[in-house]
Amino acid sequence: MSVLTFVEINEGKIKKASLEAAYYGSKTAEANGLASVAVVLGEAGAEELASLGQVGVSKVLHASDARFNHFDSKAYTKAVAEAVNAAAATYVVLSFNNNGKLLAPRLSVRLKAGYVPGAVELPANGLFKKNVFSGKASAQYQINTEKKIVAVNPNSLSPVKGAGTAIVEAFAPAVSDADFSTVVKGQDKITGTIPLTEADLVVSAGRGLKGPENWGMIEELAGLLGAATACSRAVADVDWRPHHEHVGQTGLTIRPNLYIAVGISGAIQHLAGVNSSKVIVVINTDPEAPFFKAADYGIVGDAFEVMPKFNAAVRKLKAAN
Amino acid sequence: MKILVPIAKVPDTTSKIAFAENNTKFVTDGVTFIMNPTDEWYALVRACELKEQQGGEVVVIHVGGADSEQIIRKALAIGADKAVRVDADPTDAYFVAAQIANHAKTENYDLIIAGKETIDYNSFQVGGMVAEFLDLPCVALVQKLDVANGVATLKREIEGGTETVEVKLPMVVCAQKELAEARIPNMKGIMGARTKPLAVVAATADDKLTTIASYALPDKAKQVKLVDKDNVEELVRLLHEEAKAF
């Protein structure tokens, strides 16, 4: 019996969120005396797959089939369900990322296995913790079926890497061309920037910046820190910033190690997207801004005065280290 | 084109969150319930737009008690043609999806458009589950949806960008922001909604696969450490040395 983790490859590399899931899978396997197995669909390098051993995976089931190079929820569900049977898995672990969010509920129905979406820590006493009410509370979920599915919230745990190497085994799931229902017409990737959902550090700004022409200092800080940039809904709605940068209830939910909010008041809808960040820094002219209640560090002051100094201090620190 | 839109009832974003009975029950006293924003603003409105362009029918389905009538009438006021309410407590996503799939399997919908997730349990489950119950294709995090000649063209979010895909109908779509602009029901819609059909059906027995054992509120409100605006270097030092954020 085993714990099976679904691992995704992007441009030849294991996705960061998948590596976290594989680590979660290995830890769960260890706690239950099970083997840690991964399944990878689509073409990928053997060396990259074997490196999953560093997070405790002993075996990788690899379906090296070009039809899987693009995500198709129906075909993927069928293939992963077959891997669950092949590995005699009692736990299925995935990342609660864009593809995992669709694959996991489909698997839940196909396997009739209870599913916890967005787990934030390893299971304890058979219970799985997840955030609810947009991060305003948490809940402990019990799964009532023998087979259990868990999707791990990205950035919830830091994989500790060891020296292991996983055995890579060919896996040929019985999927036919008819199972592939999605035809990919094209991709539009924002190049040169760090995807927000994978970023450890995020610099974000809102209406307090007064206009899109003032984002230079935000981008400068992001560049200095190697951070992604984000924004509030208000500025995305007036097209000061692109929509894909919008974090909040109707935008992206992120949980970086550091979230710096400049000129954002911190309405509850915005907090819903960022309140799980590990460290929150707020820079705002209004000492009554609700964001200060959710912040770890803050400066009451004008962004136009504070940010140049902040950037200079970071530059100095980076130069000294 | 025949379109089904599942709608959920959720506490308004600004609701106070509290728990009772040894942290096992969400306290609903004084909580205002609304239609889940992604269901209303994106899924339902896009469904209505497609119907207005191409003809057909939009049906909303809701799993919940009689006190959900208000949000169902609102969906009808926005433009849905009829509604089905499955009279049951929606405590488990698998159970809810099974009810929706059970209704849909005999109705031959071309499209089922769900919102990406509810703002209470943030689970992102029902759309994908309905698709699997019905063995239909499904695309999630959809920002753009057009239909021509029985084929849907969709733009979905991927890490670091978007992907455009084509899928032959019937299919399930999980909608998110940008798919449509929120609509405020007009007086004609509100008046019309009163007489549109709302069928109440019993739940089919189905298993509940998960149970919430307990809830918890965050330990306590954070205590912010304020740094003077003339001492920005100190903040950077704290972030580096104390918080070890970079």
XYZ file of C-alpha atoms in Angstrom:
567
model
C 0.000 0.000 0.000
C 1.130 3.527 -0.662
C 0.628 7.254 -0.715
C 0.426 8.435 -4.328
C 1.328 12.038 -5.192
C 0.360 13.586 -8.506
C 3.372 15.603 -9.703
C 3.345 18.124 -12.547
C 6.198 19.096 -14.821
C 6.443 22.559 -16.350
C 9.065 23.299 -19.012
C 11.058 20.240 -17.987
C 11.086 21.046 -14.274
C 9.001 19.749 -11.383
C 6.568 22.488 -10.338
C 7.433 23.999 -6.955
C 3.900 23.328 -5.727
C 4.182 19.677 -6.819
C 7.435 19.273 -4.922
C 5.668 20.519 -1.786
C 2.875 18.005 -2.439
C 5.399 15.165 -2.906
C 7.049 16.108 0.385
C 3.621 16.099 2.055
C 2.978 12.695 0.473
C 6.266 11.271 1.742
C 5.655 12.582 5.264
C 2.159 11.072 5.256
C 3.596 7.771 4.004
C 6.232 7.793 6.738
C 3.624 8.425 9.452
C 1.463 5.552 8.222
C 4.165 3.044 7.318
C 3.382 3.265 3.602
C 5.490 3.683 0.470
C 5.724 7.134 -1.130
C 4.970 6.865 -4.852
C 4.520 9.649 -7.426
C 2.747 9.677 -10.774
C 3.863 11.949 -13.620
C 1.925 12.321 -16.877
C 3.568 13.606 -20.057
C 7.116 13.698 -21.345
C 9.817 14.478 -18.777
C 13.533 13.847 -18.207
C 14.432 10.743 -16.183
C 16.936 12.660 -14.063
C 14.383 15.276 -13.046
C 11.903 12.527 -12.088
C 14.510 10.587 -10.099
C 15.205 13.768 -8.110
C 11.813 13.304 -6.416
C 13.772 10.889 -4.226
C 15.196 13.964 -2.502
C 11.790 14.588 -0.916
C 11.314 10.926 0.014
C 9.580 9.487 -3.065
C 10.756 5.914 -3.656
C 9.074 5.234 -7.005
C 7.787 7.360 -9.879
C 5.152 5.988 -12.241
C 5.861 7.822 -15.481
C 3.448 7.905 -18.418
C 5.773 9.263 -21.092
C 3.011 9.969 -23.558
C 2.939 13.237 -25.522
C -0.866 13.343 -25.355
C -0.447 14.186 -21.669
C 1.791 17.194 -22.331
C -1.300 19.385 -22.005
C -3.679 19.126 -19.089
C -7.020 17.495 -19.885
C -9.097 16.951 -16.760
C -11.001 13.940 -18.061
C -8.015 11.995 -19.406
C -5.853 12.917 -16.421
C -8.537 11.715 -14.003
C -8.714 8.352 -15.722
C -4.929 7.962 -15.773
C -4.345 9.008 -12.151
C -7.179 6.748 -10.959
C -5.429 3.871 -12.731
C -2.167 4.793 -10.995
C -4.002 4.775 -7.649
C -4.983 1.174 -8.305
C -1.554 0.195 -9.646
C 0.144 1.592 -6.532
C -2.577 0.306 -4.167
C -2.721 3.847 -2.812
C -4.828 4.700 0.212
C -3.882 8.386 0.108
C -3.759 10.564 -3.008
C -1.901 13.859 -2.627
C -1.930 16.778 -5.095
C -1.189 20.469 -5.033
C -4.168 22.802 -4.610
C -2.922 24.657 -7.702
C -4.732 25.448 -10.953
C -4.804 21.885 -12.311
C -5.045 20.166 -8.928
C -8.184 22.149 -8.108
C -10.000 20.417 -10.964
C -8.305 17.024 -10.967
C -8.871 16.334 -7.249
C -12.681 16.687 -7.146
C -12.968 14.538 -10.285
C -10.834 11.864 -8.621
C -12.964 12.114 -5.489
C -16.025 11.091 -7.493
C -14.245 8.498 -9.621
C -12.674 6.764 -6.618
C -15.501 7.663 -4.239
C -12.809 8.938 -1.901
C -13.310 11.797 0.557
C -11.347 14.897 -0.393
C -9.911 17.818 1.588
C -9.058 20.805 -0.636
C -6.306 23.203 0.428
C -4.791 21.443 3.455
C -2.356 23.782 5.228
C -0.458 21.296 7.379
C 0.308 17.594 7.712
C -2.561 15.494 9.107
C -2.678 15.106 12.886
C -4.882 12.591 14.717
C -6.470 11.661 11.408
C -7.713 15.213 10.835
C -6.827 17.584 8.001
C -6.670 21.312 8.650
C -7.755 23.822 6.045
C -8.654 27.498 6.013
C -12.320 28.437 5.719
C -14.315 31.671 5.435
C -11.600 33.152 3.210
C -8.911 32.717 5.851
C -10.960 34.139 8.728
C -11.071 30.717 10.427
C -9.806 27.167 10.020
C -11.526 23.794 10.159
C -10.396 20.249 10.935
C -11.789 17.822 8.366
C -12.381 14.159 8.880
C -12.433 11.949 5.786
C -15.019 9.184 6.101
C -13.713 6.856 3.380
C -10.826 4.415 3.318
C -9.217 6.137 0.324
C -8.382 9.751 1.078
C -7.526 12.648 -1.228
C -5.691 15.750 -0.029
C -4.782 18.836 -2.048
C -2.037 20.823 -0.336
C -2.199 24.620 -0.323
C 0.874 25.994 -2.129
C 3.523 27.549 0.145
C 2.171 25.759 3.237
C 5.254 23.732 3.979
C 8.933 23.850 3.072
C 10.256 20.559 1.726
C 13.423 19.335 3.422
C 15.619 17.734 0.780
C 17.705 14.625 1.358
C 19.961 12.570 -0.872
C 17.546 9.913 -2.189
C 16.934 8.893 -5.774
C 13.561 7.602 -6.922
C 13.175 4.611 -9.226
C 11.372 5.614 -12.423
C 8.984 3.020 -13.791
C 7.123 3.215 -17.111
C 3.373 3.487 -16.674
C 0.907 3.037 -19.536
C -2.631 3.952 -18.455
C -5.452 2.724 -20.658
C -6.624 6.032 -22.101
C -7.907 6.339 -25.627
C -7.829 9.403 -27.874
C -11.528 9.845 -27.146
C -10.706 10.534 -23.485
C -8.922 13.740 -24.489
C -11.614 16.372 -24.747
C -9.584 19.593 -24.618
C -7.761 20.986 -27.662
C -5.123 23.561 -26.728
C -5.079 26.484 -29.155
C -2.360 28.535 -27.527
C -0.756 29.803 -24.377
C -0.047 33.332 -23.335
C 2.581 33.387 -20.630
C 3.766 36.507 -18.965
C 7.498 36.199 -19.373
C 10.211 37.748 -17.272
C 8.144 37.949 -14.104
C 7.607 35.498 -11.242
C 4.124 33.918 -11.207
C 2.297 35.421 -8.245
C 1.003 32.139 -6.884
C 4.529 30.700 -6.719
C 6.299 33.788 -5.369
C 7.903 33.763 -1.921
C 7.998 37.541 -1.785
C 5.284 39.871 -3.080
C 5.203 43.665 -3.336
C 1.685 44.998 -3.782
C 0.176 48.444 -4.184
C -3.207 50.102 -4.395
C -5.011 53.372 -4.907
C -2.648 55.187 -2.555
C -0.204 55.328 -5.441
C -2.482 57.798 -7.219
C -1.760 56.640 -10.762
C -0.215 53.865 -12.880
C 2.782 56.082 -13.677
C 3.910 55.778 -10.040
C 4.477 52.010 -10.054
C 8.179 52.409 -10.858
C 9.151 52.325 -7.188
C 7.072 49.180 -6.608
C 8.651 47.423 -9.577
C 12.063 48.597 -8.434
C 11.585 47.008 -5.002
C 10.241 43.814 -6.570
C 13.353 43.718 -8.761
C 15.667 44.233 -5.799
C 14.017 41.470 -3.756
C 13.264 39.070 -6.617
C 9.598 39.489 -5.702
C 6.401 39.327 -7.736
C 4.150 42.378 -8.019
C 0.479 42.387 -7.060
C -2.298 44.949 -6.693
C -5.690 45.628 -5.138
C -8.958 45.168 -6.999
C -9.556 48.918 -7.251
C -6.471 49.521 -9.380
C -7.030 46.427 -11.556
C -10.595 47.576 -12.225
C -9.437 50.976 -13.522
C -6.693 49.248 -15.563
C -3.775 50.827 -13.753
C -2.465 47.290 -13.411
C -3.245 44.032 -15.264
C -6.020 41.829 -13.861
C -3.699 38.884 -13.294
C -2.019 40.907 -10.522
C -5.255 41.323 -8.545
C -5.172 39.551 -5.191
C -8.248 39.315 -2.986
C -11.514 37.507 -2.700
C -12.389 37.611 -6.389
C -8.765 37.597 -7.541
C -5.886 35.373 -6.536
C -5.348 33.912 -3.095
C -1.674 33.872 -2.171
C 0.379 32.959 0.895
C 3.927 34.213 0.360
C 6.561 34.468 3.073
C 6.459 38.247 2.783
C 3.657 40.508 1.557
C 4.373 44.225 1.376
C 1.231 46.317 0.878
C 1.738 49.915 -0.172
C -1.198 52.300 -0.259
C -3.801 49.547 0.246
C -6.353 50.167 3.003
C -6.960 46.448 3.593
C -10.673 45.974 2.962
C -11.896 42.568 4.103
C -12.143 41.383 0.480
C -8.472 42.172 -0.071
C -7.409 40.532 3.201
C -9.206 37.354 2.150
C -6.612 36.896 -0.577
C -3.505 37.583 1.492
C -4.164 37.003 5.190
C -2.342 33.679 5.215
C 0.938 35.363 4.227
C 3.617 34.643 6.806
C 4.817 38.246 7.272
C 2.704 41.243 6.271
C 4.143 44.755 5.995
C 1.786 47.702 5.551
C 2.734 51.187 4.417
C -0.188 53.589 4.522
C -0.829 57.269 5.296
C -3.937 56.439 7.322
C -3.155 55.078 10.802
C -6.751 53.795 10.980
C -6.399 51.680 7.814
C -7.798 48.213 8.660
C -4.735 46.581 7.125
C -2.633 47.556 10.171
C -4.725 45.118 12.249
C -3.610 42.239 10.018
C -0.010 43.410 9.686
C 3.185 42.297 11.411
C 5.107 45.451 10.587
C 3.931 48.847 9.487
C 4.849 52.412 8.709
C 2.307 55.190 8.886
C 3.500 57.451 6.118
C 3.254 58.559 2.535
C 4.383 55.943 0.020
C 6.078 58.654 -2.018
C 8.322 59.492 0.931
C 8.742 56.003 2.372
C 9.340 53.891 -0.736
C 12.457 55.654 -2.049
C 14.003 55.255 1.412
C 12.835 51.639 1.634
C 14.366 50.822 -1.736
C 17.612 52.562 -0.827
C 17.831 50.605 2.432
C 17.194 47.299 0.641
C 19.803 48.176 -1.973
C 22.308 48.935 0.782
C 21.498 45.676 2.571
C 21.852 43.645 -0.623
C 25.174 45.331 -1.378
C 26.472 44.510 2.108
C 25.511 40.819 1.947
C -28.668 26.320 -25.849
C -29.666 24.906 -22.493
C -27.486 26.009 -19.579
C -27.488 24.943 -15.926
C -25.966 27.173 -13.241
C -25.513 25.753 -9.730
C -25.738 28.516 -7.119
C -24.645 28.413 -3.494
C -25.703 30.439 -0.487
C -22.856 31.921 1.560
C -22.401 34.373 4.438
C -21.754 37.925 3.248
C -18.038 38.757 3.196
C -18.292 41.199 6.073
C -20.053 38.685 8.375
C -18.694 38.100 11.811
C -17.409 34.548 11.999
C -18.123 32.753 15.285
C -18.577 29.152 16.385
C -20.667 27.442 19.057
C -21.189 24.010 20.604
C -17.552 23.500 21.426
C -16.431 24.984 18.096
C -18.363 22.471 16.022
C -21.088 24.763 14.682
C -20.958 27.993 12.675
C -23.128 30.630 14.342
C -25.575 31.965 11.755
C -27.428 34.416 14.031
C -27.169 37.895 12.599
C -25.352 36.665 9.485
C -26.601 37.971 6.137
C -26.579 35.332 3.427
C -25.962 36.133 -0.213
C -25.539 34.278 -3.494
C -21.926 33.154 -3.822
C -20.213 36.010 -5.720
C -18.453 33.929 -8.404
C -21.702 32.021 -9.071
C -23.668 35.239 -9.435
C -21.278 37.708 -11.044
C -19.552 35.406 -13.512
C -21.288 32.032 -14.000
C -24.895 33.213 -14.003
C -24.336 36.444 -15.914
C -22.299 34.726 -18.657
C -24.979 32.026 -18.930
C -27.638 34.727 -19.380
C -25.528 36.559 -21.978
C -25.057 33.372 -24.031
C -28.799 32.697 -23.886
C -29.595 36.263 -24.952
C -27.217 35.957 -27.928
C -28.088 32.471 -29.052
C -31.470 31.629 -27.562
C -32.254 28.797 -25.176
C -32.809 28.548 -21.476
C -30.919 29.140 -18.218
C -31.838 26.999 -15.230
C -30.415 27.579 -11.754
C -30.110 24.781 -9.239
C -29.550 25.178 -5.527
C -29.169 22.675 -2.720
C -30.537 24.205 0.468
C -33.500 24.904 2.693
C -36.593 27.069 2.169
C -34.710 30.104 3.521
C -32.689 30.136 0.274
C -35.653 31.376 -1.729
C -34.403 34.961 -1.677
C -31.159 34.177 -3.494
C -32.976 31.916 -5.956
C -35.418 34.739 -6.787
C -32.441 37.049 -7.261
C -30.941 34.618 -9.785
C -34.283 34.609 -11.618
C -34.351 38.410 -11.510
C -30.866 38.554 -13.059
C -32.127 36.501 -15.983
C -32.444 32.772 -15.260
C -35.668 31.263 -16.631
C -36.445 28.710 -13.975
C -35.061 27.253 -10.799
C -34.772 23.951 -9.000
C -34.184 23.708 -5.276
C -33.057 20.408 -3.825
C -34.428 20.475 -0.312
C -31.433 19.356 1.764
C -28.669 20.694 3.933
C -25.565 21.223 1.740
C -22.955 19.951 4.190
C -20.661 17.982 1.901
C -19.500 18.850 -1.630
C -19.821 15.260 -2.894
C -23.409 15.191 -1.685
C -24.210 18.549 -3.325
C -22.562 17.548 -6.614
C -24.475 14.251 -6.619
C -27.778 16.161 -6.321
C -26.858 18.483 -9.195
C -25.659 15.597 -11.380
C -28.818 13.653 -10.614
C -30.922 16.554 -11.904
C -28.705 17.202 -14.926
C -28.416 13.635 -16.195
C -31.890 13.603 -17.732
C -32.039 17.249 -18.854
C -29.440 17.279 -21.645
C -27.762 20.560 -20.799
C -25.265 21.905 -23.341
C -23.356 23.733 -20.643
C -23.109 23.644 -16.888
C -21.416 26.792 -15.572
C -20.377 26.855 -11.907
C -18.495 29.529 -9.970
C -14.898 28.668 -9.128
C -15.369 28.334 -5.357
C -17.626 29.493 -2.558
C -16.381 32.212 -0.228
C -17.227 30.203 2.909
C -15.505 26.847 2.478
C -13.256 27.910 -0.446
C -13.258 24.334 -1.634
C -13.489 24.483 -5.421
C -15.173 21.095 -5.679
C -18.673 21.069 -7.070
C -17.973 21.865 -10.754
C -15.325 19.172 -11.159
C -17.383 16.628 -9.251
C -20.484 17.221 -11.376
C -18.341 16.786 -14.503
C -17.034 13.439 -13.276
C -20.488 12.196 -12.238
C -21.713 12.991 -15.761
C -18.472 11.932 -17.492
C -18.208 15.356 -19.168
C -15.176 17.462 -20.115
C -14.499 20.317 -17.715
C -12.288 23.406 -17.772
C -11.689 25.438 -14.606
C -10.609 29.008 -13.777
C -12.253 30.206 -16.972
C -11.966 33.911 -17.812
C -13.502 33.828 -21.283
C -16.169 31.600 -22.808
C -17.669 31.734 -26.285
C -19.732 29.111 -28.056
C -20.135 28.574 -31.798
C -21.361 25.509 -33.705
C -21.427 23.330 -30.635
C -17.814 24.083 -29.688
C -16.761 26.197 -26.717
C -13.651 28.358 -26.891
C -12.336 29.067 -23.419
C -9.488 31.019 -21.884
C -8.337 29.540 -18.603
C -5.758 30.633 -16.085
C -2.533 28.632 -15.807
C 0.445 29.389 -13.563
C 2.000 32.517 -14.973
C -0.449 33.129 -17.800
C -3.466 31.890 -19.691
C -4.284 29.059 -22.070
C -6.894 29.027 -24.813
C -8.655 25.710 -25.383
C -11.520 24.326 -27.438
C -13.969 21.745 -26.136
C -16.967 20.146 -27.831
C -20.209 20.573 -25.897
C -21.669 19.358 -23.618
C -19.221 20.362 -20.903
C -18.811 21.859 -17.430
C -17.130 25.245 -16.890
C -15.811 26.651 -13.583
C -16.011 30.419 -13.928
C -13.871 33.113 -12.412
C -13.327 36.843 -12.596
C -13.373 38.522 -16.024
C -15.870 36.035 -17.482
C -18.641 38.628 -17.224
C -19.564 41.929 -15.599
C -21.801 41.744 -12.543
C -25.434 42.700 -13.226
C -27.849 44.490 -10.957
C -31.365 43.136 -11.492
C -33.768 45.759 -12.869
C -37.370 46.284 -11.805
C -38.731 44.264 -14.737
C -36.484 41.387 -13.797
C -37.464 41.540 -10.142
C -41.187 41.597 -10.992
C -40.785 38.781 -13.521
C -38.837 36.644 -11.059
C -41.869 36.324 -8.803
C -43.775 34.264 -11.330
C -40.951 32.201 -12.817
C -41.123 28.490 -11.935
C -39.267 27.224 -8.879
C -39.472 23.470 -8.416
C -38.650 21.971 -5.041
C -37.400 18.395 -5.165
C -36.279 15.924 -2.526
C -32.651 14.886 -2.234
C -31.566 11.514 -3.493
C -29.813 9.553 -0.808
C -26.108 9.860 -1.238
C -23.104 9.502 0.953
C -21.272 12.328 2.646
C -17.565 11.694 2.333
C -16.207 14.303 4.722
C -17.217 15.778 8.079
C -15.974 18.912 9.778
C -14.808 17.832 13.232
C -14.165 21.331 14.573
C -13.507 24.953 13.702
C -11.000 27.411 15.098
C -10.498 31.151 14.928
C -6.982 32.531 14.496
C -5.150 32.677 17.831
C -5.533 36.407 18.264
C -5.361 39.619 16.336
C -1.788 40.309 15.319
C 0.046 43.070 17.087
C 1.596 45.266 14.462
C 5.101 46.559 15.100
C 5.084 50.159 13.885
C 8.271 51.801 12.709
C 8.600 55.568 12.369
C 8.471 56.872 8.812
C 11.799 58.606 9.312
C 13.430 55.329 10.250
C 12.731 53.161 7.206
C 16.139 51.495 7.465
C 15.059 50.024 10.799
C 12.074 48.335 9.138
C 14.323 46.807 6.496
C 16.677 45.616 9.249
C 13.767 44.018 11.168
C 12.492 42.285 8.054
C 15.957 40.945 7.338
C 17.141 40.014 10.832
C 14.012 39.425 12.909
C 11.422 38.199 10.403
C 14.107 36.714 8.118
C 11.812 37.581 5.241
C 14.660 38.253 2.805
